[in-house]
Amino acid sequence: MFEIKIQTHFSSAHNLREYDGDCSRCHGHNWIVEAVIGTETLDSRGIGIDFRDVRRCLERVLSDFDHRNLNDVPPFDRTNPTSENIARHIYLRLGEELGSVGGHAAKVASISVSETPGAGATYFEGRSRA
């Protein structure tokens, strides 16, 4: 199994609903997003999926969030914009975007979203990696 990793970022504001603390007020982050793409096969060049394709797909997903208040952007206008929910949303949307690229057997393995360098969440499907 091979894992291809792309890391990027976006800036946005949010506030957590039903939270008792500072994060209930609108505040901003420079979010760091790491996408891990898994594949068991490589093409004739030895490439599982082109980094550029993954980056383009990830940028399309994140373009809805950059320099926005997440609480105003679907699905976070209804769903609490926690790191966990953001990671799951990016995971699902990136899977759709990668499916549209075609020509590869690569799948999203996990998405990690960090609000700060020391705090974040990871979403993946399947068994626990812990």
mmCIF file of C-alpha atoms in Angstrom:
data_model
loop_
_atom_site.group_PDB
_atom_site.id
_atom_site.type_symbol
_atom_site.label_atom_id
_atom_site.label_comp_id
_atom_site.label_asym_id
_atom_site.label_seq_id
_atom_site.Cartn_x
_atom_site.Cartn_y
_atom_site.Cartn_z
ATOM 1 C CA MET A 1 0.000 0.000 0.000
ATOM 2 C CA PHE A 2 1.229 3.467 -0.871
ATOM 3 C CA GLU A 3 0.145 6.716 0.759
ATOM 4 C CA ILE A 4 0.407 10.006 -1.082
ATOM 5 C CA LYS A 5 0.210 13.120 1.112
ATOM 6 C CA ILE A 6 -0.716 16.662 0.204
ATOM 7 C CA GLN A 7 -0.738 19.462 2.735
ATOM 8 C CA THR A 8 -2.328 22.846 2.152
ATOM 9 C CA HIS A 9 -4.154 25.523 4.108
ATOM 10 C CA PHE A 10 -7.054 27.935 4.121
ATOM 11 C CA SER A 11 -8.083 30.837 6.331
ATOM 12 C CA SER A 12 -11.572 31.203 7.740
ATOM 13 C CA ALA A 13 -13.609 32.170 10.764
ATOM 14 C CA HIS A 14 -16.127 30.131 12.734
ATOM 15 C CA ASN A 15 -17.826 29.875 16.067
ATOM 16 C CA LEU A 16 -18.888 26.718 17.840
ATOM 17 C CA ARG A 17 -22.560 26.406 18.659
ATOM 18 C CA GLU A 18 -23.586 25.183 22.119
ATOM 19 C CA TYR A 19 -20.016 25.541 23.365
ATOM 20 C CA ASP A 20 -19.266 26.940 26.803
ATOM 21 C CA GLY A 21 -16.139 29.002 26.285
ATOM 22 C CA ASP A 22 -14.259 31.424 24.070
ATOM 23 C CA CYS A 23 -14.820 29.371 20.923
ATOM 24 C CA SER A 24 -18.531 30.193 21.057
ATOM 25 C CA ARG A 25 -17.558 33.654 19.778
ATOM 26 C CA CYS A 26 -16.517 34.236 16.175
ATOM 27 C CA HIS A 27 -12.767 33.717 15.740
ATOM 28 C CA GLY A 28 -10.395 32.809 12.931
ATOM 29 C CA HIS A 29 -7.856 30.146 12.079
ATOM 30 C CA ASN A 30 -5.269 29.451 9.449
ATOM 31 C CA TRP A 31 -6.369 25.851 9.016
ATOM 32 C CA ILE A 32 -3.816 23.247 7.904
ATOM 33 C CA VAL A 33 -5.270 20.353 5.896
ATOM 34 C CA GLU A 34 -3.397 17.132 5.160
ATOM 35 C CA ALA A 35 -4.934 14.723 2.679
ATOM 36 C CA VAL A 36 -3.642 11.152 2.642
ATOM 37 C CA ILE A 37 -4.492 9.199 -0.495
ATOM 38 C CA GLY A 38 -4.001 5.444 -0.549
ATOM 39 C CA THR A 39 -3.359 3.161 -3.485
ATOM 40 C CA GLU A 40 -2.110 -0.376 -3.953
ATOM 41 C CA THR A 41 -1.154 0.095 -7.586
ATOM 42 C CA LEU A 42 1.223 2.304 -9.513
ATOM 43 C CA ASP A 43 1.075 3.184 -13.188
ATOM 44 C CA SER A 44 3.866 2.368 -15.651
ATOM 45 C CA ARG A 45 5.765 5.465 -14.465
ATOM 46 C CA GLY A 46 5.608 4.365 -10.826
ATOM 47 C CA ILE A 47 2.941 6.933 -9.877
ATOM 48 C CA GLY A 48 -0.143 6.085 -7.802
ATOM 49 C CA ILE A 49 -1.866 9.409 -8.494
ATOM 50 C CA ASP A 50 -0.343 12.676 -9.621
ATOM 51 C CA PHE A 51 0.271 15.109 -6.744
ATOM 52 C CA ARG A 52 -1.019 17.903 -8.985
ATOM 53 C CA ASP A 53 -4.360 16.126 -9.477
ATOM 54 C CA VAL A 54 -4.785 15.664 -5.726
ATOM 55 C CA ARG A 55 -3.828 19.293 -5.038
ATOM 56 C CA ARG A 56 -6.267 20.613 -7.677
ATOM 57 C CA CYS A 57 -9.107 18.501 -6.281
ATOM 58 C CA LEU A 58 -8.336 19.550 -2.713
ATOM 59 C CA GLU A 59 -8.166 23.219 -3.707
ATOM 60 C CA ARG A 60 -11.615 22.939 -5.350
ATOM 61 C CA VAL A 61 -13.041 21.520 -2.113
ATOM 62 C CA LEU A 62 -11.407 24.185 0.063
ATOM 63 C CA SER A 63 -12.272 27.123 -2.200
ATOM 64 C CA ASP A 64 -15.751 27.272 -0.631
ATOM 65 C CA PHE A 65 -14.192 27.886 2.802
ATOM 66 C CA ASP A 66 -11.270 30.224 2.193
ATOM 67 C CA HIS A 67 -11.745 33.681 3.737
ATOM 68 C CA ARG A 68 -15.316 32.912 4.746
ATOM 69 C CA ASN A 69 -17.233 32.498 7.975
ATOM 70 C CA LEU A 70 -17.794 28.733 8.011
ATOM 71 C CA ASN A 71 -21.058 29.157 9.925
ATOM 72 C CA ASP A 72 -22.483 30.773 6.768
ATOM 73 C CA VAL A 73 -21.285 28.059 4.354
ATOM 74 C CA PRO A 74 -23.178 24.776 3.770
ATOM 75 C CA PRO A 75 -23.120 22.323 5.431
ATOM 76 C CA PHE A 76 -21.823 24.320 8.405
ATOM 77 C CA ASP A 77 -24.769 26.670 8.329
ATOM 78 C CA ARG A 78 -26.576 23.666 9.916
ATOM 79 C CA THR A 79 -23.729 21.487 11.228
ATOM 80 C CA ASN A 80 -21.367 22.699 13.947
ATOM 81 C CA PRO A 81 -18.057 23.676 12.244
ATOM 82 C CA THR A 82 -15.808 21.669 14.542
ATOM 83 C CA SER A 83 -12.460 20.349 13.333
ATOM 84 C CA GLU A 84 -13.970 16.865 13.361
ATOM 85 C CA ASN A 85 -16.933 17.829 11.165
ATOM 86 C CA ILE A 86 -14.729 19.835 8.813
ATOM 87 C CA ALA A 87 -12.346 16.874 8.396
ATOM 88 C CA ARG A 88 -15.246 14.515 7.602
ATOM 89 C CA HIS A 89 -16.752 16.945 5.103
ATOM 90 C CA ILE A 90 -13.429 17.413 3.284
ATOM 91 C CA TYR A 91 -12.910 13.631 3.252
ATOM 92 C CA LEU A 92 -16.266 13.023 1.572
ATOM 93 C CA ARG A 93 -15.986 15.909 -0.901
ATOM 94 C CA LEU A 94 -12.403 15.056 -1.858
ATOM 95 C CA GLY A 95 -13.482 11.480 -2.535
ATOM 96 C CA GLU A 96 -16.078 12.802 -4.979
ATOM 97 C CA GLU A 97 -13.562 15.097 -6.654
ATOM 98 C CA LEU A 98 -10.931 12.353 -7.023
ATOM 99 C CA GLY A 99 -13.571 10.061 -8.513
ATOM 100 C CA SER A 100 -14.107 12.607 -11.268
ATOM 101 C CA VAL A 101 -10.389 12.523 -12.194
ATOM 102 C CA GLY A 102 -10.513 8.800 -13.058
ATOM 103 C CA GLY A 103 -7.747 6.610 -14.399
ATOM 104 C CA HIS A 104 -6.432 5.540 -10.999
ATOM 105 C CA ALA A 105 -7.299 3.245 -8.095
ATOM 106 C CA ALA A 106 -6.450 5.821 -5.421
ATOM 107 C CA LYS A 107 -8.883 6.594 -2.593
ATOM 108 C CA VAL A 108 -8.894 9.096 0.240
ATOM 109 C CA ALA A 109 -7.382 7.347 3.268
ATOM 110 C CA SER A 110 -7.670 10.197 5.774
ATOM 111 C CA ILE A 111 -8.034 13.926 6.196
ATOM 112 C CA SER A 112 -6.393 15.816 9.048
ATOM 113 C CA VAL A 113 -7.463 19.352 9.896
ATOM 114 C CA SER A 114 -5.501 21.491 12.362
ATOM 115 C CA GLU A 115 -6.790 24.730 13.833
ATOM 116 C CA THR A 116 -3.391 25.478 15.343
ATOM 117 C CA PRO A 117 -0.017 23.716 15.056
ATOM 118 C CA GLY A 118 -0.822 21.608 18.123
ATOM 119 C CA ALA A 119 -4.570 20.937 17.853
ATOM 120 C CA GLY A 120 -6.588 19.170 15.197
ATOM 121 C CA ALA A 121 -8.656 16.183 14.164
ATOM 122 C CA THR A 122 -8.361 13.335 11.652
ATOM 123 C CA TYR A 123 -11.205 11.576 9.854
ATOM 124 C CA PHE A 124 -10.984 8.228 8.084
ATOM 125 C CA GLU A 125 -13.360 5.362 7.484
ATOM 126 C CA GLY A 126 -12.834 1.815 8.593
ATOM 127 C CA ARG A 127 -11.102 0.460 11.668
ATOM 128 C CA SER A 128 -9.397 2.668 14.201
ATOM 129 C CA ARG A 129 -5.776 3.430 13.332
ATOM 130 C CA ALA A 130 -4.895 3.818 17.021
#
